Coordinates of C-alpha atoms and ligand atoms in Angstrom, one line a residue:
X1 CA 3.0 7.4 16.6
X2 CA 2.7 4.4 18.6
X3 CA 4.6 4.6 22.6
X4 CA 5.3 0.9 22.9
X5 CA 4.4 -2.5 20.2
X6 CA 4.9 -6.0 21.1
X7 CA 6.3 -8.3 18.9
X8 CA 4.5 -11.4 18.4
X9 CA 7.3 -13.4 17.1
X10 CA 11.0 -14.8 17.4
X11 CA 14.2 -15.0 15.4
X12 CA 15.8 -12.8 13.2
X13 CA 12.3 -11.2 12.2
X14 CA 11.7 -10.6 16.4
X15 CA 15.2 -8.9 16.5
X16 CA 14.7 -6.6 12.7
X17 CA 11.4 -5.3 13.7
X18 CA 12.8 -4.2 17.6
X19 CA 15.7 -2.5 15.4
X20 CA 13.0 -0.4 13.7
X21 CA 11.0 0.5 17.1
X22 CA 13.9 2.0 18.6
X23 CA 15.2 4.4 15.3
X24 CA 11.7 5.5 15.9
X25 CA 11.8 6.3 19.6
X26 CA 8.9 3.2 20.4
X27 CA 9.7 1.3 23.5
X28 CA 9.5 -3.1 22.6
X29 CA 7.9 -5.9 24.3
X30 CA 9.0 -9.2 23.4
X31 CA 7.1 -12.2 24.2
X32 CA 8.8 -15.2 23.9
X33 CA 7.8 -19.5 24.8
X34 CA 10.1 -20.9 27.5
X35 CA 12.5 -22.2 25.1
X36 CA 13.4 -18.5 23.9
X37 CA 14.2 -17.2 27.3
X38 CA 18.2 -16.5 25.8
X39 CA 17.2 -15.4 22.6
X40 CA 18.2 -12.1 21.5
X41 CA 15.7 -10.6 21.0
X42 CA 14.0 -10.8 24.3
X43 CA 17.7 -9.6 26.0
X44 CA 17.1 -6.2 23.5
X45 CA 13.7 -5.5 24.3
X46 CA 12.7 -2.9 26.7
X47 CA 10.6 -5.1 28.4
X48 CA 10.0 -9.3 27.6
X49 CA 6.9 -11.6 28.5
X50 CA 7.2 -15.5 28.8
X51 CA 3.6 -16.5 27.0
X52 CA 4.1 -20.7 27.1
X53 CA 6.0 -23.6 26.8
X54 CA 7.6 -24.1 23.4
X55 CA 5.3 -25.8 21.2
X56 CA 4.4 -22.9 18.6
X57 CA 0.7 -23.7 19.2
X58 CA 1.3 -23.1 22.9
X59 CA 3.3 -19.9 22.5
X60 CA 3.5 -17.6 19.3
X61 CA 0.1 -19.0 17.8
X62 CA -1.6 -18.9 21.6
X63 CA -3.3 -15.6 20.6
X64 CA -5.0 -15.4 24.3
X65 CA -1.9 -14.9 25.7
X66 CA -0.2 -12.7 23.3
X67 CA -3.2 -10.3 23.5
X68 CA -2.7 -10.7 27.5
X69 CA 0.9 -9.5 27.4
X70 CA -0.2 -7.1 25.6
X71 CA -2.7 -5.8 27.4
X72 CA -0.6 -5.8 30.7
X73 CA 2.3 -4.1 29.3
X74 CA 0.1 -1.6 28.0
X75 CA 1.1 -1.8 24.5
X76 CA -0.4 0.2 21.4
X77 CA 0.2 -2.0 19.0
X78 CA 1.1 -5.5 18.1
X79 CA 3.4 -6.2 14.9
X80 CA 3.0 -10.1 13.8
X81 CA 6.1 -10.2 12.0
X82 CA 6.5 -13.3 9.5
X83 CA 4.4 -16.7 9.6
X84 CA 2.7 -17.6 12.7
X85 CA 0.1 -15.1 13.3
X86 CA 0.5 -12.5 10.7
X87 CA -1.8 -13.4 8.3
X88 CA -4.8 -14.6 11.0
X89 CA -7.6 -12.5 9.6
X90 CA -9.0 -13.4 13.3
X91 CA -6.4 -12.2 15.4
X92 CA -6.1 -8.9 13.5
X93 CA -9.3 -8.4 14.4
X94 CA -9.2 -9.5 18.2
X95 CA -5.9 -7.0 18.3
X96 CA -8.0 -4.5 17.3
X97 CA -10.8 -5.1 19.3
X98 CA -8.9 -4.8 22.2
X99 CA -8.1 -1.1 21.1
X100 CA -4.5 -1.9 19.5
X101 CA -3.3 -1.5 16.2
X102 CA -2.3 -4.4 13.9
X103 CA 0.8 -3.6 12.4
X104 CA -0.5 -5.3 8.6
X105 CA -3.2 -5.0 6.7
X106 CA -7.0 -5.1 7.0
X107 CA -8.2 -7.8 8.1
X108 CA -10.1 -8.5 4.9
X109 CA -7.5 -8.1 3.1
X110 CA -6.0 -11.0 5.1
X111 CA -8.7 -13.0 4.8
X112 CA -9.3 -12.5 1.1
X113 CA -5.7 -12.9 -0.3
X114 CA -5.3 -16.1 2.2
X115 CA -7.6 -18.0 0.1
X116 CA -5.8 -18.2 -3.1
X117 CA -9.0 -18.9 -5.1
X118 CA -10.4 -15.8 -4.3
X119 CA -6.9 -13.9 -4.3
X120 CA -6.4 -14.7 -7.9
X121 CA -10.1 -14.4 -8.7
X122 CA -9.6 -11.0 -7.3
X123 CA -6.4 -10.1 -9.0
X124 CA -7.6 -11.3 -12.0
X125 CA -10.8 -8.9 -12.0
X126 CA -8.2 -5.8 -11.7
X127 CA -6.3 -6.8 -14.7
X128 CA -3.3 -8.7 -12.8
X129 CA -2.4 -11.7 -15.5
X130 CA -2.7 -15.4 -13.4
X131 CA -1.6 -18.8 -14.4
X132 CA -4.1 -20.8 -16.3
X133 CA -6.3 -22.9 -13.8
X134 CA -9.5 -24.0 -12.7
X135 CA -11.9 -20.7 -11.4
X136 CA -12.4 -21.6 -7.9
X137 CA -12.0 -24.9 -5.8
X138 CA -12.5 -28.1 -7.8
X139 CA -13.8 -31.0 -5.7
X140 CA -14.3 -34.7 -8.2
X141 CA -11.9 -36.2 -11.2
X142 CA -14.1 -35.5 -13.9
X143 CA -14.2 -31.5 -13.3
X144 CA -10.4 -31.6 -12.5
X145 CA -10.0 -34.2 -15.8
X146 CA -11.9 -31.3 -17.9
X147 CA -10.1 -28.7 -16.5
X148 CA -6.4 -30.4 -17.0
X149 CA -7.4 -31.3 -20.7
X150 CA -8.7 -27.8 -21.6
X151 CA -5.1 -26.1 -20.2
X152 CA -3.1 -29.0 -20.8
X153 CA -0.9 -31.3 -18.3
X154 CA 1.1 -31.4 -16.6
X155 CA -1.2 -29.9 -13.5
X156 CA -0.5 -28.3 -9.7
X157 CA -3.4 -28.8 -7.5
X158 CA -2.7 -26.6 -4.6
X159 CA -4.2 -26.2 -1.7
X160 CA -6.5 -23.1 -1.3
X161 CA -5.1 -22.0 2.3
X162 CA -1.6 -23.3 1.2
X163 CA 1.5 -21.1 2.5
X164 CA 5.3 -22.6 3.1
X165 CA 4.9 -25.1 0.1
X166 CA 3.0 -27.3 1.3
X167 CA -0.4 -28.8 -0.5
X168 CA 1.1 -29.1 -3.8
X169 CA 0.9 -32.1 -5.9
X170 CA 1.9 -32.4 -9.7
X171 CA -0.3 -34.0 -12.1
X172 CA 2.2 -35.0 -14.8
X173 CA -1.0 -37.1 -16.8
X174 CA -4.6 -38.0 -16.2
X175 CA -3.8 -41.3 -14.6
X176 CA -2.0 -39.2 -11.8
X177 CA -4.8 -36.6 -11.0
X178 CA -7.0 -38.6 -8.8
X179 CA -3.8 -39.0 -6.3
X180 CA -2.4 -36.1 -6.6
X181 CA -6.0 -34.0 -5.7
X182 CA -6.5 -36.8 -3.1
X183 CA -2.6 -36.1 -1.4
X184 CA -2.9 -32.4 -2.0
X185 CA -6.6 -32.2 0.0
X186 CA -5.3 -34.4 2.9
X187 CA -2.1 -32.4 2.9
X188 CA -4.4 -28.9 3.2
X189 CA -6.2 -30.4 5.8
X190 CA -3.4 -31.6 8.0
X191 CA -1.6 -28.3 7.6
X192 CA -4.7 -25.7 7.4
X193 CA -7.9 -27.0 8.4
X194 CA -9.1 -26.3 4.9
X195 CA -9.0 -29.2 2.4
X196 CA -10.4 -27.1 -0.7
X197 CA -7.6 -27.2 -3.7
X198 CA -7.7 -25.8 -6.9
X199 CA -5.8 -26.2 -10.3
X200 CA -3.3 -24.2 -11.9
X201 CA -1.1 -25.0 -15.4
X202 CA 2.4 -26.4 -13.9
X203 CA 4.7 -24.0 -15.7
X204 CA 8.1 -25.7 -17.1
X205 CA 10.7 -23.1 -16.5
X206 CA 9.3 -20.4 -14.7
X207 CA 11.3 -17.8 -12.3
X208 CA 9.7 -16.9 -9.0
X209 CA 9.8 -12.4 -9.2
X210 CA 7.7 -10.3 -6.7
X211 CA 6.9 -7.2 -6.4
X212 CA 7.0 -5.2 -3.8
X213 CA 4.5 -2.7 -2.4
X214 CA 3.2 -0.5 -0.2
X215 CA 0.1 1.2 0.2
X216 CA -1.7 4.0 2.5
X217 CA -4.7 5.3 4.2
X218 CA -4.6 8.2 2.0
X219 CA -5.0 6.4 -1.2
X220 CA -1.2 6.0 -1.8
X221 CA 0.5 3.4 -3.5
X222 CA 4.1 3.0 -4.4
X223 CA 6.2 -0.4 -6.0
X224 CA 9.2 -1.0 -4.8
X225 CA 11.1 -2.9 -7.8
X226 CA 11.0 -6.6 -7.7
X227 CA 12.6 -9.4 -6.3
X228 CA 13.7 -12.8 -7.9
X229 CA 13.8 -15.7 -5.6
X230 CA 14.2 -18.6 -8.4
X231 CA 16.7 -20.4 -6.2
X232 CA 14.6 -22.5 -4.4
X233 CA 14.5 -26.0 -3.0
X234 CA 11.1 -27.7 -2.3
X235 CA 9.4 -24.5 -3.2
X236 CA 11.0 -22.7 -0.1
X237 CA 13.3 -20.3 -1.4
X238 CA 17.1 -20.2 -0.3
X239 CA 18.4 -16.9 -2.0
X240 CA 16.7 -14.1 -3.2
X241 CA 18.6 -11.2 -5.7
X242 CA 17.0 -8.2 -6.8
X243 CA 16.7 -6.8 -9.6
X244 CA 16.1 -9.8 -11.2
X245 CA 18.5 -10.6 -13.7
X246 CA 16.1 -11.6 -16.5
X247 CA 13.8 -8.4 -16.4
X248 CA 14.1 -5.8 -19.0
X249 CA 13.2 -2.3 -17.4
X250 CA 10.7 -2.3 -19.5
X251 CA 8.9 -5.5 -18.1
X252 CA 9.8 -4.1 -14.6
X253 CA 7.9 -1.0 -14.9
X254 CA 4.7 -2.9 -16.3
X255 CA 4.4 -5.0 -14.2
X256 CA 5.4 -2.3 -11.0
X257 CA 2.3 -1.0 -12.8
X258 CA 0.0 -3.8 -12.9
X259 CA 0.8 -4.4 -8.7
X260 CA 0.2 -0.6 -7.8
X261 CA -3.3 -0.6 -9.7
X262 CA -4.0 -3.5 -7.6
X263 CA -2.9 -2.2 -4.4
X264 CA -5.0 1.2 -5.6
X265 CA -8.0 -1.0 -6.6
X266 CA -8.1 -3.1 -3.1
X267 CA -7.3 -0.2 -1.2
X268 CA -4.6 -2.6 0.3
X269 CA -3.1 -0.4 3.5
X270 CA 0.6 -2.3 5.0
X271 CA 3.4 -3.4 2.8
X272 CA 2.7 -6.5 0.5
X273 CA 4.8 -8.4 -2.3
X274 CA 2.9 -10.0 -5.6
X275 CA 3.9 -13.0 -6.4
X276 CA 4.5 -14.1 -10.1
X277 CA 6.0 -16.8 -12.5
X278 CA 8.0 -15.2 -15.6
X279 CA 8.4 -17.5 -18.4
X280 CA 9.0 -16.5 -22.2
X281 CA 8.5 -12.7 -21.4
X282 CA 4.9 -13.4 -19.6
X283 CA 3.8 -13.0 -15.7
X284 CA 1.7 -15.2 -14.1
X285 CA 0.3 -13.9 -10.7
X286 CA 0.2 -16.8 -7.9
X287 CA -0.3 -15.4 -4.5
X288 CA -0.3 -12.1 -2.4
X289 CA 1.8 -12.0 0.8
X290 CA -0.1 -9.7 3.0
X291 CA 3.0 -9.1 5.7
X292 CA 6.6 -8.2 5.4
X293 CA 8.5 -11.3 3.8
X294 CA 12.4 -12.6 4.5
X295 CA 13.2 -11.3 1.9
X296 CA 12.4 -7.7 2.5
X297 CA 15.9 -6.6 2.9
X298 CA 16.9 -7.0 -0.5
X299 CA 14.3 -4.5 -1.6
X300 CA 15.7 -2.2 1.3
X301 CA 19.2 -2.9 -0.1
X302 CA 18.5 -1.5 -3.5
X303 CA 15.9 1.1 -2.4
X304 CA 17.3 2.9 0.6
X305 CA 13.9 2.2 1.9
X306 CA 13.1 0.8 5.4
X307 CA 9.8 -1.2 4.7
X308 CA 9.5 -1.6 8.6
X309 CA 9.5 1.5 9.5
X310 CA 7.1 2.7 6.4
X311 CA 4.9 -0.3 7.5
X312 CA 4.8 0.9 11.4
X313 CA 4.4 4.8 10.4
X314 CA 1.0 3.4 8.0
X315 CA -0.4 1.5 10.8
X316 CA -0.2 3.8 12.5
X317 CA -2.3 6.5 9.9
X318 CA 0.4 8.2 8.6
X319 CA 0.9 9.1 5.2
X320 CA 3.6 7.1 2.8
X321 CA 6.6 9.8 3.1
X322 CA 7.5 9.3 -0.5
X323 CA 5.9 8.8 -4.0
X324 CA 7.1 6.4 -6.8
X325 CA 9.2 8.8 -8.2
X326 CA 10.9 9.2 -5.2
X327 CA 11.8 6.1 -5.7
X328 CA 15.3 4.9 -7.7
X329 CA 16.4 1.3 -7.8
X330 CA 19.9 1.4 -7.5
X331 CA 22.8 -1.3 -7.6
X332 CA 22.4 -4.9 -6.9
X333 CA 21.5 -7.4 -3.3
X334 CA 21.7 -10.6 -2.6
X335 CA 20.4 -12.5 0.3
X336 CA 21.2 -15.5 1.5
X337 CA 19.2 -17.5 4.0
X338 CA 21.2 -19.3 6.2
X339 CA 19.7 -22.1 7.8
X340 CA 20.7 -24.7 10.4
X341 CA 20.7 -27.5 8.8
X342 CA 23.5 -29.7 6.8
X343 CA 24.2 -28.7 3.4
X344 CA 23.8 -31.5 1.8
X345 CA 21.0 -33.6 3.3
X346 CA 19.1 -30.6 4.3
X347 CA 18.4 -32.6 8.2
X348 CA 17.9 -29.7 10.7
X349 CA 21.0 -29.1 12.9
X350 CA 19.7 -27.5 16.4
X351 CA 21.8 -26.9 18.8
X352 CA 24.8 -25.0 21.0
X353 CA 26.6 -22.1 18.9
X354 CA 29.9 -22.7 20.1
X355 CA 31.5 -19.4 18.3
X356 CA 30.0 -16.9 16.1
X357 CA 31.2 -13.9 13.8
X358 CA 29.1 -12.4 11.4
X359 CA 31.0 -10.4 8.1
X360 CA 30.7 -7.2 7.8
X361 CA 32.2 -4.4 5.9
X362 CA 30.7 -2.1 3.7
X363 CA 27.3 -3.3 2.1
X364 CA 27.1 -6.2 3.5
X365 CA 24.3 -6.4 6.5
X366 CA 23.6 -9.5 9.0
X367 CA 20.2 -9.8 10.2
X368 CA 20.2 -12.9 13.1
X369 CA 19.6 -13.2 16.7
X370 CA 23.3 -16.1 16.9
X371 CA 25.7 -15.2 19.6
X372 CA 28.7 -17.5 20.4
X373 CA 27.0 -19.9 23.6
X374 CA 23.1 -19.5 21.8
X375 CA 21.5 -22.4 21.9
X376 CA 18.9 -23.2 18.6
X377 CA 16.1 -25.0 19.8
X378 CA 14.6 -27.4 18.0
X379 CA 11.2 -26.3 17.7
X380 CA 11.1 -23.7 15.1
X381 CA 11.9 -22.9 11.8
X382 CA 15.4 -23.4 11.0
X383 CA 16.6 -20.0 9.4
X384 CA 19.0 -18.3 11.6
X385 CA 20.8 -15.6 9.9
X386 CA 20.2 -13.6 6.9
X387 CA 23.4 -12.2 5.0
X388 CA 22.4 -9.2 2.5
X389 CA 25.2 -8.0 0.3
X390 CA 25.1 -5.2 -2.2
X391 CA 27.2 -3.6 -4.9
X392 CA 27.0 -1.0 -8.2
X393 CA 26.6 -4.0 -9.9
X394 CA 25.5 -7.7 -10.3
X395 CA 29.0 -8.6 -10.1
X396 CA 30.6 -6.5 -7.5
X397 CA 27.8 -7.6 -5.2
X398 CA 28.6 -11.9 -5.9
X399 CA 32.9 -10.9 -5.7
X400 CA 31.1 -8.7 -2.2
X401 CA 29.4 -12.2 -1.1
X402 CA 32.1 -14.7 -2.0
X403 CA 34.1 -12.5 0.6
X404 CA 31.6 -12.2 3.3
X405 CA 30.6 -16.2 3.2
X406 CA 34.3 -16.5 3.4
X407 CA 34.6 -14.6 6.7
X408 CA 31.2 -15.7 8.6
X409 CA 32.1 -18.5 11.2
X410 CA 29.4 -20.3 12.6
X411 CA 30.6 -22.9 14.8
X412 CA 29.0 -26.0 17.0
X413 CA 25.7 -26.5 14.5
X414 CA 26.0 -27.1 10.6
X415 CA 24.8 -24.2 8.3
X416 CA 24.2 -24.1 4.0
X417 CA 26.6 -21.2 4.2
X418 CA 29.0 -23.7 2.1
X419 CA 26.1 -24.9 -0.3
X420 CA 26.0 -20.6 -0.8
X421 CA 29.4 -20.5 -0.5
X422 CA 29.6 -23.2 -3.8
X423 CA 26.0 -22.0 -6.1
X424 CA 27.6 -18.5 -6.3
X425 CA 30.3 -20.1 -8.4
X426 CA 28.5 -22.0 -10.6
X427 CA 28.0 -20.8 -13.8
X428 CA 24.1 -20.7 -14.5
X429 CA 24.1 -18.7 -11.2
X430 CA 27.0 -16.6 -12.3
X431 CA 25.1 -15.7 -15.5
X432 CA 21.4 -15.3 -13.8
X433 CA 20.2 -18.4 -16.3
X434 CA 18.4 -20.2 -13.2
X435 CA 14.6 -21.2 -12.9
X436 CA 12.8 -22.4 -10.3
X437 CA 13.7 -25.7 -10.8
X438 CA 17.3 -25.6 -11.1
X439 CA 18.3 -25.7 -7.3
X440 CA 16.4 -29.2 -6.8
X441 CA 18.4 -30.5 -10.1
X442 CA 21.7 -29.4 -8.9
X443 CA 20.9 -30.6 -5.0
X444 CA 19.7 -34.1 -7.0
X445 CA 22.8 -34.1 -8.8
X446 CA 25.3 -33.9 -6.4
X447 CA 23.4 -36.5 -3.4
Ligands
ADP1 P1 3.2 -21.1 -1.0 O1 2.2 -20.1 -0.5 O2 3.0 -22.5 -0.4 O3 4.6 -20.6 -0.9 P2 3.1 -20.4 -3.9 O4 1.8 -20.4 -4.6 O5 3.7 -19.1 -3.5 O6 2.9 -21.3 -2.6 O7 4.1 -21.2 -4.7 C1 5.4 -21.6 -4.1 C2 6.3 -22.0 -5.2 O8 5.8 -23.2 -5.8 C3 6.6 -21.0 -6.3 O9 7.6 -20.1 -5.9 C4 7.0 -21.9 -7.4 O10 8.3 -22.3 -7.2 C5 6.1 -23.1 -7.2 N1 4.9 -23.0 -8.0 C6 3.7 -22.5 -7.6 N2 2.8 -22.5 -8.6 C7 3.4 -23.1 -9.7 C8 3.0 -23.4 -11.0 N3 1.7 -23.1 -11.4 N4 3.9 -23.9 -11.8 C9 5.1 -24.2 -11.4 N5 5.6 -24.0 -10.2 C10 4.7 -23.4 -9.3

């Protein structure tokens, strides 16, 4: 087992995966910009490098000086955590060149699930279904006209390197494509350095469920159950529940199914969650995140699995320590992701925390790096706190929620823990009838 990993990230994530470390007896190294200094994640750590100011380019992306900190705390290996660099096929490969493990996957497995193209062509070729599109990148109107008429409009052109929802453009008729590839491309190439985009069939009503894996160097492969994370708001998703209310077992285990044989076929070593679209009783696979994801807590929740500890022990060549019939999906989680930012206009709220106190209780978990007198600083992401509540059932665990929102103060910045607070009561929520649509309609409606 690995002596000592640095984490190459900040935030909630930073603070879950030092948690982890130290269950397992493996001293931390934070690294942080100049701007995290307070954070507390760096206070917890064994031992905390500053690696830049705070632009994200100059800090957690600067992979020169992450690698350095590494190097001169003498770490083993380096996790990535969530965004930034832990899906840089590159940088997995420099860790490792430096004679450190990469706490994710194989670098080709990276590099071939971060191009979307090739990830569904991929996932197609093992049997996984994918939405109706184009076959690879599409490039002029008329291919991208012939393509939309032979699956029917409206159209998504989405960027091939696209992550965080952005590169996405709707195509509603054929008047509209040459914009919307145009906008998409320039988008890609702002945000990625990659302006290829391809086309996919822009489903109506479709719910956002993932599966959850995890896969060995000994040719081990277990699901996990799924995740729904319908409730989302510009394609970045705001609560995630699990199991999914509108999955049969049936469904559940078939598609479990169709993600292990993929994860068998690849030969896919770290955790990893499938994405699909469910509509009228079909799956529709999009993407493959090739890290742990936000939302891994709700899997946790109704598993009794920790997915960051079974990610460390298989980077570090250790056998999964359980099979899939080990595993039992019991109960029901919720997770909401609180952000700070106002609840109805969505503007981010930086700031000074002037007092803070998290719920807690049985089944009901806080994962966030607030104390009362934190400053947020304004150059990051603005998720701050991730409440995960449980129960026997679907509603025990939303009676279990509407009591810890009620008790979580979060003072001096404004949070969406009353826009949770309010969805939990409506009654498409209440009843699991959501798609992925139904947040924006119901934000729309009440600005
Ligand atoms: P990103 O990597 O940017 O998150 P994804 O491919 O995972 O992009 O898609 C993000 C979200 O965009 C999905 O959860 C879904 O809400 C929406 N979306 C993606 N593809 C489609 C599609 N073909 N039809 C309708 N909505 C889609």
């Amino acid at each position: 087992m690995f002596h000592k990993v640095l984490i190459a990230n900040r935030g909630e994530i930073a603070l879950r995966i030092h948690r982890a470390c130290r269950e397992m007896g493996i001293h931390t190294v934070a690294v942080h910009s100049t701007a995290d200094a307070n954070a507390m994640h760096v206070r917890l750590a064994d031992e905390s490098v500053c690696i830049g100011p705070p632009a994200s380019k100059d800090s957690y992306l600067n992979m020169a000086a992450i690698l350095t900190a590494a190097t001169i705390t003498g770490a083993d290996a380096i996790h990535p955590g969530v965004g930034f660099l832990s899906e840089n096929a590159d940088f997995a490969n420099m860790v490792r060149e430096h004679g450190m493990a990469f706490i994710g996957p194989d670098p080709e497995h990276l590099r071939s699930m971060g191009d979307k193209v090739t990830a569904k062509q991929t996932m197609k070729d093992l049997g996984v279904p994918v939405v109706p599109g184009s076959d690879g990148a599409v490039t002029d109107d008329d291919e991208a006209w012939a393509i939309a008429e032979r699956i029917g409009y409206p159209v998504l052109v989405k960027a091939a390197a696209g992550g965080g929802g952005r590169g996405m453009k709707v195509a509603y008729k054929r008047e509209e494509m040459h914009d919307a590839l145009n906008m998409a491309r320039t988008e890609a190439r702002n945000a990625f350095g990659h302006d290829a985009v391809y086309l996919e069939k822009y489903l109506g009503h479709p719910r956002h469920i993932e599966v959850q894996v995890v896969g060995d160097n000994h040719g081990n492969a277990v699901h996990l159950g799924e995740r729904d994370c319908s409730l989302q708001r510009r394609h970045q998703k705001l609560l995630e529940e699990g199991p999914s209310p509108a999955l049969t077992d049936e469904q559940r285990t078939w598609i479990g199914q169709r993600a292990v044989d993929a994860v068998r076929g690849m030969g896919y070593r770290s955790v990893g969650t499938f994405e699909f679209l469910f509509e009228d009783g079909e799956f529709y696979f999009i993407e493959m995140n090739t890290r742990l994801q936000v939302e891994h807590p709700v899997t946790e929740a109704i598993t009794g699995v920790d997915l960051v500890r079974e990610q460390i022990r298989v980077a570090a060549g250790l056998p999964l320590g359980f099979g899939q019939d080990d595993v039992e999906i019991r109960g029901h989680a919720i997770e909401c992701r609180i952000n700070a930012e106002d609840p109805r206009t969505f503007a981010p709220s930086p700031g000074q925390v002037t007092n803070f106190h998290a719920p807690s209780g049985l089944a009901v978990r806080v994962d966030s790096g607030l104390y009362s007198g934190y400053r947020i600083p304004p150059f990051y992401d603005s998720l701050v706190a991730k409440l995960i509540v449980s129960g026997t059932t679907r509603a025990e665990c939303l009676r279990r929620l509407n009591r810890a929102l009620e008790e979580f103060v979060i003072e001096g910045i404004s949070t969406t823990i009353p826009l949770h607070a309010e969805l939990i009561h409506e009654p498409d929520f209440v009843s699991g009838n959501y798609d992925i649509h139904w947040l924006q309609r119901y934000v729309d409606a009440k600005s």
